[in-house]
mmCIF file of C-alpha atoms in Angstrom:
data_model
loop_
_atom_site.group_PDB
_atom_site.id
_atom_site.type_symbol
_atom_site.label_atom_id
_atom_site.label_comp_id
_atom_site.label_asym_id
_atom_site.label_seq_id
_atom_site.Cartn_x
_atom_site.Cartn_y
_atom_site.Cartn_z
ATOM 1 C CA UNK A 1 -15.115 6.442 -5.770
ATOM 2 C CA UNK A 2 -11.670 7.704 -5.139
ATOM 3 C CA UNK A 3 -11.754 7.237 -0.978
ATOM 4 C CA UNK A 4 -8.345 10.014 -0.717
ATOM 5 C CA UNK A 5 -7.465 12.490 -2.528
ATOM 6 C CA UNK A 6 -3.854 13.384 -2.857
ATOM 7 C CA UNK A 7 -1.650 16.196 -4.752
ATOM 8 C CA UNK A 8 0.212 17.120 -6.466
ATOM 9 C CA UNK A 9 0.405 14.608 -8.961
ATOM 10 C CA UNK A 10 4.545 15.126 -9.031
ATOM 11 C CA UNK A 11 6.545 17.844 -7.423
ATOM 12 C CA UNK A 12 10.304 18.674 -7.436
ATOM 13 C CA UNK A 13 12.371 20.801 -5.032
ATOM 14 C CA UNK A 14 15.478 21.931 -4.615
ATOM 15 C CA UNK A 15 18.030 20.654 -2.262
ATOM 16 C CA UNK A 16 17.274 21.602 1.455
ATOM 17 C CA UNK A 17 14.259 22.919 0.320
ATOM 18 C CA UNK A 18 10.419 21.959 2.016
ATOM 19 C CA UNK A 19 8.537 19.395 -0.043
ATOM 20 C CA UNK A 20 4.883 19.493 1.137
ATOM 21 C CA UNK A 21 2.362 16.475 0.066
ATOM 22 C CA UNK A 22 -1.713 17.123 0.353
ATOM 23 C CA UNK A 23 -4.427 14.862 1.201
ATOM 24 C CA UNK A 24 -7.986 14.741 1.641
ATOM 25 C CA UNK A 25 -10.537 11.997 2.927
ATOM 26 C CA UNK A 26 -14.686 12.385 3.328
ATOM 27 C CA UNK A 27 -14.979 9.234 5.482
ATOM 28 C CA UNK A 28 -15.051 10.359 9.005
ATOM 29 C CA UNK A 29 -14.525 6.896 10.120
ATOM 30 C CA UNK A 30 -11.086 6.644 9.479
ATOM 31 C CA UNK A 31 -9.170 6.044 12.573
ATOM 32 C CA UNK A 32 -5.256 6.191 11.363
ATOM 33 C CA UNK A 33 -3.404 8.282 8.552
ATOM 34 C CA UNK A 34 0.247 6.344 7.741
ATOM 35 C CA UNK A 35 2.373 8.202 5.382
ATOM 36 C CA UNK A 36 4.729 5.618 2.828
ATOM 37 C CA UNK A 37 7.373 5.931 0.607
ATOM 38 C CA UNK A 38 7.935 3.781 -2.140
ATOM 39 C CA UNK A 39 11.031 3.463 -4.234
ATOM 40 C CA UNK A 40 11.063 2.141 -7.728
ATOM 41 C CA UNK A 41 10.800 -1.650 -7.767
ATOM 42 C CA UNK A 42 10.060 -1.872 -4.336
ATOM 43 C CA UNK A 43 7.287 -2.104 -2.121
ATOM 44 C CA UNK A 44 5.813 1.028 0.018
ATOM 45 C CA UNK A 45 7.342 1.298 3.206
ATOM 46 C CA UNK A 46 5.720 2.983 6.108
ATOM 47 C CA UNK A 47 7.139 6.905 6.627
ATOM 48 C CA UNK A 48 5.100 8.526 9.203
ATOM 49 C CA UNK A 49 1.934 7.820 10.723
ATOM 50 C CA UNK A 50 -0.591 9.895 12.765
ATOM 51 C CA UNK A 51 -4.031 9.223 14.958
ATOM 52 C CA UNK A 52 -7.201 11.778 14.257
ATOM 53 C CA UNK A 53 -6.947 12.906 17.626
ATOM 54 C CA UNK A 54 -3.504 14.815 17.174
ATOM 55 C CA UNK A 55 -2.945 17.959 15.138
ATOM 56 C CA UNK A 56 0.643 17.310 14.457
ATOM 57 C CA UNK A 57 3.916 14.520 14.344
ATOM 58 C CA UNK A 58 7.309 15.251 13.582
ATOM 59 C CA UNK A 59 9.546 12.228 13.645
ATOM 60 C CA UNK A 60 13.037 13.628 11.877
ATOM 61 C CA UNK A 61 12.477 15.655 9.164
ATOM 62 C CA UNK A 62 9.247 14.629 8.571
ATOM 63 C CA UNK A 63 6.180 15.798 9.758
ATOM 64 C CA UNK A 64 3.011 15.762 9.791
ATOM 65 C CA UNK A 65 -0.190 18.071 10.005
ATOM 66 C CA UNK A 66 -3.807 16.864 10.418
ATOM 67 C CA UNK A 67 -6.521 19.073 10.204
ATOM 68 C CA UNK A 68 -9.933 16.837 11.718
ATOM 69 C CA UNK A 69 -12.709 19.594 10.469
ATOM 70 C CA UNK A 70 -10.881 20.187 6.612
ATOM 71 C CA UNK A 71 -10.318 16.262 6.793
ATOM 72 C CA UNK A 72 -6.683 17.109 5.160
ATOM 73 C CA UNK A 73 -3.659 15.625 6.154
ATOM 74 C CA UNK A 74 -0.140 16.919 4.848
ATOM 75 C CA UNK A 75 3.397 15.466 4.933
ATOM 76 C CA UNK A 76 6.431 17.725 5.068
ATOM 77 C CA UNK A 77 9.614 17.004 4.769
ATOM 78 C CA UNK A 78 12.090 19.647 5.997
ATOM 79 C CA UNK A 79 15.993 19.928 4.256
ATOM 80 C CA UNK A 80 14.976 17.855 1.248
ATOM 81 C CA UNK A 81 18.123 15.486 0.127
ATOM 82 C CA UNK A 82 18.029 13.866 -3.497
ATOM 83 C CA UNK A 83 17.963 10.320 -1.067
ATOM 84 C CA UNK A 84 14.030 11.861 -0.481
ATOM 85 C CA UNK A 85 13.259 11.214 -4.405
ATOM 86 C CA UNK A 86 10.348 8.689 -4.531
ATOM 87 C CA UNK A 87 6.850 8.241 -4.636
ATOM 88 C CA UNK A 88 4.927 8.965 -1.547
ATOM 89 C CA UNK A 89 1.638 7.613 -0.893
ATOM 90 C CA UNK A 90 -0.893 8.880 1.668
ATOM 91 C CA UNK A 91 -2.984 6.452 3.417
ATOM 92 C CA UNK A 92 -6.468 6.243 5.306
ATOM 93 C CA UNK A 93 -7.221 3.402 6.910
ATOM 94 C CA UNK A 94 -10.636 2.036 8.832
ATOM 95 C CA UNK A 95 -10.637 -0.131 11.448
ATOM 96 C CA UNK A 96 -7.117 -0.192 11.488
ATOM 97 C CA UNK A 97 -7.338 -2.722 8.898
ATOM 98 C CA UNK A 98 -8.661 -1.160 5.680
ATOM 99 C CA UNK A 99 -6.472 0.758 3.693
ATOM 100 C CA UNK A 100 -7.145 3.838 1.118
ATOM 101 C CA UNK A 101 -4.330 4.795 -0.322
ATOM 102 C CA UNK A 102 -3.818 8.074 -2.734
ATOM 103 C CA UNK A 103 -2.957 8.233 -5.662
ATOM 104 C CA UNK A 104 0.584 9.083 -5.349
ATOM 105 C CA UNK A 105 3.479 12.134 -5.527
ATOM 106 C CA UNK A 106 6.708 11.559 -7.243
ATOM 107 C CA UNK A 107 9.117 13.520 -5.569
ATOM 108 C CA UNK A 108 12.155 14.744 -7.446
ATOM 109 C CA UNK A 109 14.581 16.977 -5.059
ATOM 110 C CA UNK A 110 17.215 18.362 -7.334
ATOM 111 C CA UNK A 111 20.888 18.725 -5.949
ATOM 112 C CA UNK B 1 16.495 -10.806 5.546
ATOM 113 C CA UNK B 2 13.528 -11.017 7.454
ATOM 114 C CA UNK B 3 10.944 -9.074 5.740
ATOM 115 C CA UNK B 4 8.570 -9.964 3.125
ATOM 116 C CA UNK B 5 9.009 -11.932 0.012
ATOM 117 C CA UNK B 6 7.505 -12.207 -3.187
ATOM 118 C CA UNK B 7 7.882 -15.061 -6.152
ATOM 119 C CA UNK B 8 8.291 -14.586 -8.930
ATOM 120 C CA UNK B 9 9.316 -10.489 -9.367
ATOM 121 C CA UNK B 10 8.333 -10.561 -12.531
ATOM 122 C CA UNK B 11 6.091 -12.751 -14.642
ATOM 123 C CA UNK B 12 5.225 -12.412 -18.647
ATOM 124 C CA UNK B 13 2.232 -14.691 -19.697
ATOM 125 C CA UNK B 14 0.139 -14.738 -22.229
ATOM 126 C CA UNK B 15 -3.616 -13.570 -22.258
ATOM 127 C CA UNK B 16 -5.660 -16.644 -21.167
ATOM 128 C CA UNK B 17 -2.639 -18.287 -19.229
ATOM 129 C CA UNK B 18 -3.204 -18.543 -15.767
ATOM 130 C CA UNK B 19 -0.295 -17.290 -13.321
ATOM 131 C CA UNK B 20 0.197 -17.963 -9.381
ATOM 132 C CA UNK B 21 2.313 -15.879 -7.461
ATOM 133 C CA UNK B 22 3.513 -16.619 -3.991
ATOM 134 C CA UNK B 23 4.119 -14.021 -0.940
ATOM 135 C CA UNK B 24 5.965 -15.336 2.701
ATOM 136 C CA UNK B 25 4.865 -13.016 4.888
ATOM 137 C CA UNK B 26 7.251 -11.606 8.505
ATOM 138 C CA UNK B 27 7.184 -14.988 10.519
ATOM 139 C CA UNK B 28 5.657 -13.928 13.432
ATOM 140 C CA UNK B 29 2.722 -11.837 11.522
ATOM 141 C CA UNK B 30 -0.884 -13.898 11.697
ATOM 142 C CA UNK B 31 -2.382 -10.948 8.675
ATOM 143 C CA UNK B 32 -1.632 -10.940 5.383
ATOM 144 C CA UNK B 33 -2.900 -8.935 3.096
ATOM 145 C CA UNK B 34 -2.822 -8.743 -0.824
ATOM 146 C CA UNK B 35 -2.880 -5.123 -3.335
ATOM 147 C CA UNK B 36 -2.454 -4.592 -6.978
ATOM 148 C CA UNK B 37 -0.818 -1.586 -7.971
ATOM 149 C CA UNK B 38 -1.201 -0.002 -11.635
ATOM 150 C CA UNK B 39 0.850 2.601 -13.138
ATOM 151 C CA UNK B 40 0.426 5.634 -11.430
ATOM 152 C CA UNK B 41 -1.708 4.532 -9.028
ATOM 153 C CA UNK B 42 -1.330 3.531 -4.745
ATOM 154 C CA UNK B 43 -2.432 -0.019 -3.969
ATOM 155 C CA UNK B 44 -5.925 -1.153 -3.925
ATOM 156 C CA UNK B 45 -6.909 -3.810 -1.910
ATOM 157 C CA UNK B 46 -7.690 -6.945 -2.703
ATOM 158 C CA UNK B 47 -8.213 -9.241 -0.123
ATOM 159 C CA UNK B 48 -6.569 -10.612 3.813
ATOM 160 C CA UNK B 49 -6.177 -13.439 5.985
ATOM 161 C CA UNK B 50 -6.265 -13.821 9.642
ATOM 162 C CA UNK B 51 -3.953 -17.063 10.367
ATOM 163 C CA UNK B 52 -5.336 -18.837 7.422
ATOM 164 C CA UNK B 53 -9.014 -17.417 7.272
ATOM 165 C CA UNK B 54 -9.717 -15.476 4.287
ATOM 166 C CA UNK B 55 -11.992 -12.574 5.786
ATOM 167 C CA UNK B 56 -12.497 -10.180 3.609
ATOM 168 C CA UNK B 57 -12.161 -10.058 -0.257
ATOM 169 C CA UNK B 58 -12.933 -7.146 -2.388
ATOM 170 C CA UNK B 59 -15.035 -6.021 -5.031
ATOM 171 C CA UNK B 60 -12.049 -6.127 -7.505
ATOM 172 C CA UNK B 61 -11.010 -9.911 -6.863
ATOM 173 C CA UNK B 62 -12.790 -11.204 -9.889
ATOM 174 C CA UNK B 63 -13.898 -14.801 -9.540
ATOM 175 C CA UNK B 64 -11.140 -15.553 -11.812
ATOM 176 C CA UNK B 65 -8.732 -14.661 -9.359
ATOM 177 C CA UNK B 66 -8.289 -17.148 -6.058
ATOM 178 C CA UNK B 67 -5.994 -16.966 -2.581
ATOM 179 C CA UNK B 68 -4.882 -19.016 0.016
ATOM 180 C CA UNK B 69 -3.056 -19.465 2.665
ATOM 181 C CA UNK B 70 -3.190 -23.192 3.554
ATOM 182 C CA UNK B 71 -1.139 -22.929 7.159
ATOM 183 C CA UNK B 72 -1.280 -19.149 7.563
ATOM 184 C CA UNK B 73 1.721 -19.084 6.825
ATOM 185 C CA UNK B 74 2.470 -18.204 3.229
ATOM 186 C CA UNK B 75 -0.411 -17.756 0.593
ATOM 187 C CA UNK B 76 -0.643 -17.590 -3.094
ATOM 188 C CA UNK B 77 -2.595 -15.519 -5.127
ATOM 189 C CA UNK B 78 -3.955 -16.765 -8.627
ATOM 190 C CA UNK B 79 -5.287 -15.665 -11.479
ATOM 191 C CA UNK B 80 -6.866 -17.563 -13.980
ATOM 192 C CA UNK B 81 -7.465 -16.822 -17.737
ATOM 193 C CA UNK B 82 -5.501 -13.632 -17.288
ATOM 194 C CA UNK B 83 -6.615 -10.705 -19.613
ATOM 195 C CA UNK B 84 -4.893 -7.768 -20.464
ATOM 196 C CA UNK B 85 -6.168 -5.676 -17.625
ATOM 197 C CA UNK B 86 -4.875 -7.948 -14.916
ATOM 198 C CA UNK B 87 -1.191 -6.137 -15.866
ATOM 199 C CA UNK B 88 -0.287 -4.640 -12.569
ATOM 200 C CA UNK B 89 1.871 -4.893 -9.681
ATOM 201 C CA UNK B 90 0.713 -7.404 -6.746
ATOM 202 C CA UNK B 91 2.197 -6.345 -3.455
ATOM 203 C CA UNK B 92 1.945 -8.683 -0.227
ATOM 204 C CA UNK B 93 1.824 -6.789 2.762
ATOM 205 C CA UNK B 94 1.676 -8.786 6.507
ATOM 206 C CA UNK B 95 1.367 -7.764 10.068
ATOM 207 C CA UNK B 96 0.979 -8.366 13.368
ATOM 208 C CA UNK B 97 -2.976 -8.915 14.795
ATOM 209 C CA UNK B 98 -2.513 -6.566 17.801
ATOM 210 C CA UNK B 99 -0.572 -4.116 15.522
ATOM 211 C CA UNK B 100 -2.486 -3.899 12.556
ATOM 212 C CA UNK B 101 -1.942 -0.832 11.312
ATOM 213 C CA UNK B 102 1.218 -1.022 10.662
ATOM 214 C CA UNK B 103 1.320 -3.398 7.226
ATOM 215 C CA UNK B 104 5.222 -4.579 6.137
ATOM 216 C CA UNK B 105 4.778 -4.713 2.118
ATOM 217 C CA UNK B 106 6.669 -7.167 -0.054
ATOM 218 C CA UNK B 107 8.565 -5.700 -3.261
ATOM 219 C CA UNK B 108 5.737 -6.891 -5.503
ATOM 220 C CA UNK B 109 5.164 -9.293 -8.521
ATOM 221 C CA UNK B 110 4.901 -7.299 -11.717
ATOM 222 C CA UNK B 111 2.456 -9.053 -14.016
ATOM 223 C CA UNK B 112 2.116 -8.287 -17.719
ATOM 224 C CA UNK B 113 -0.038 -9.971 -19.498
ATOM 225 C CA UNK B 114 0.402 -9.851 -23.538
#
């Protein structure tokens, strides 16, 4: 049983433009929501992170929203830059131990 | 570079061949934690240490497939009498005890198995 839920699948945007990421958990016992970015032949590496108990985190151009009652968590990324294209991978973990981790979004931002 | 390292990158074997790969996790990081990645896919986990305690292993790690980590320091995951489905990517991912949360991952092994 698929523990997050994440879409789209793959999504390209212009330059500059807003690339917006969806997730959704049923757990309620997850305690911390990372955001990571993975690059092709490398391993994930850690974006953006948030706790339940805030609504929103903007570090940069990233940011992002967490909605406790949906139990959805989006990443945005403002001013898209063709640097941005990877695969982005949203994360739930338990315990702060035990990771979930979607199924992925390949990002394509077009100059 | 500092960060964590994985042996071989890549690694062709035959079906039935067993394979060992090898991950060195960030020196001062006492977890270590081990995923396998398929096509399309995030990581699932597999199993971690604490130091060199195994404590948790899951449902996926097959009996054929085996990890240490003899001075919790680096650890090797193996697989024996690999089949076709084992083809995936193993990422090593460490971190700090009293930072958890926040797991450093390892480029990955890429196993196919013909």
């Amino acid at each position: 049983q698929q523990q997050v839920k994440q879409s789209p699948q793959s999504l390209i945007v212009q330059k500059g433009g807003i690339s917006i990421i969806n997730c959704a958990y049923e757990n309620t016992a997850f305690d911390y929501f990372p955001w990571y970015q993975q690059f092709p032949g490398k391993g994930p590496a850690l974006l953006i992170a948030i706790r339940p108990d805030v609504s929103e985190k903007k570090e940069g151009r990233f940011t992002i929203s967490f909605n406790k009652s949906a139990k959805q968590f989006s990443l945005h990324i403002m001013d898209s830059q063709p640097g941005d294209s990877a695969t982005y991978f949203c994360a739930a973990v338990y315990n702060f131990n035990k990771f979930y981790f979607g199924s992925g979004t390949k990002l394509n931002v077009k100059p | 570079d500092t960060g964590v390292s994985q042996d071989p990158r890549h690694k062709i074997t035959k079906r039935g061949q067993n394979v060992t790969f090898r991950c060195d996790p960030i020196s001062e990081h006492n977890r270590l934690y081990w995923y396998r990645q398929t096509l399309g896919q995030g990581p699932e986990f597999l199993t971690y240490f604490q130091n060199e305690a195994q404590l948790e292993k899951s449902r996926l790690l097959s009996d054929r497939f085996s990890a240490e980590r003899p001075k919790g320091s680096f650890s090797t995951l193996e697989i024996q009498r690999t089949e076709q489905g084992d083809s995936a990517m193993y990422l090593c991912a460490s971190s700090f005890e009293t930072v958890q949360e926040t797991q450093y991952f390892g480029p990955g092994t890429r196993l196919l198995v013909l």
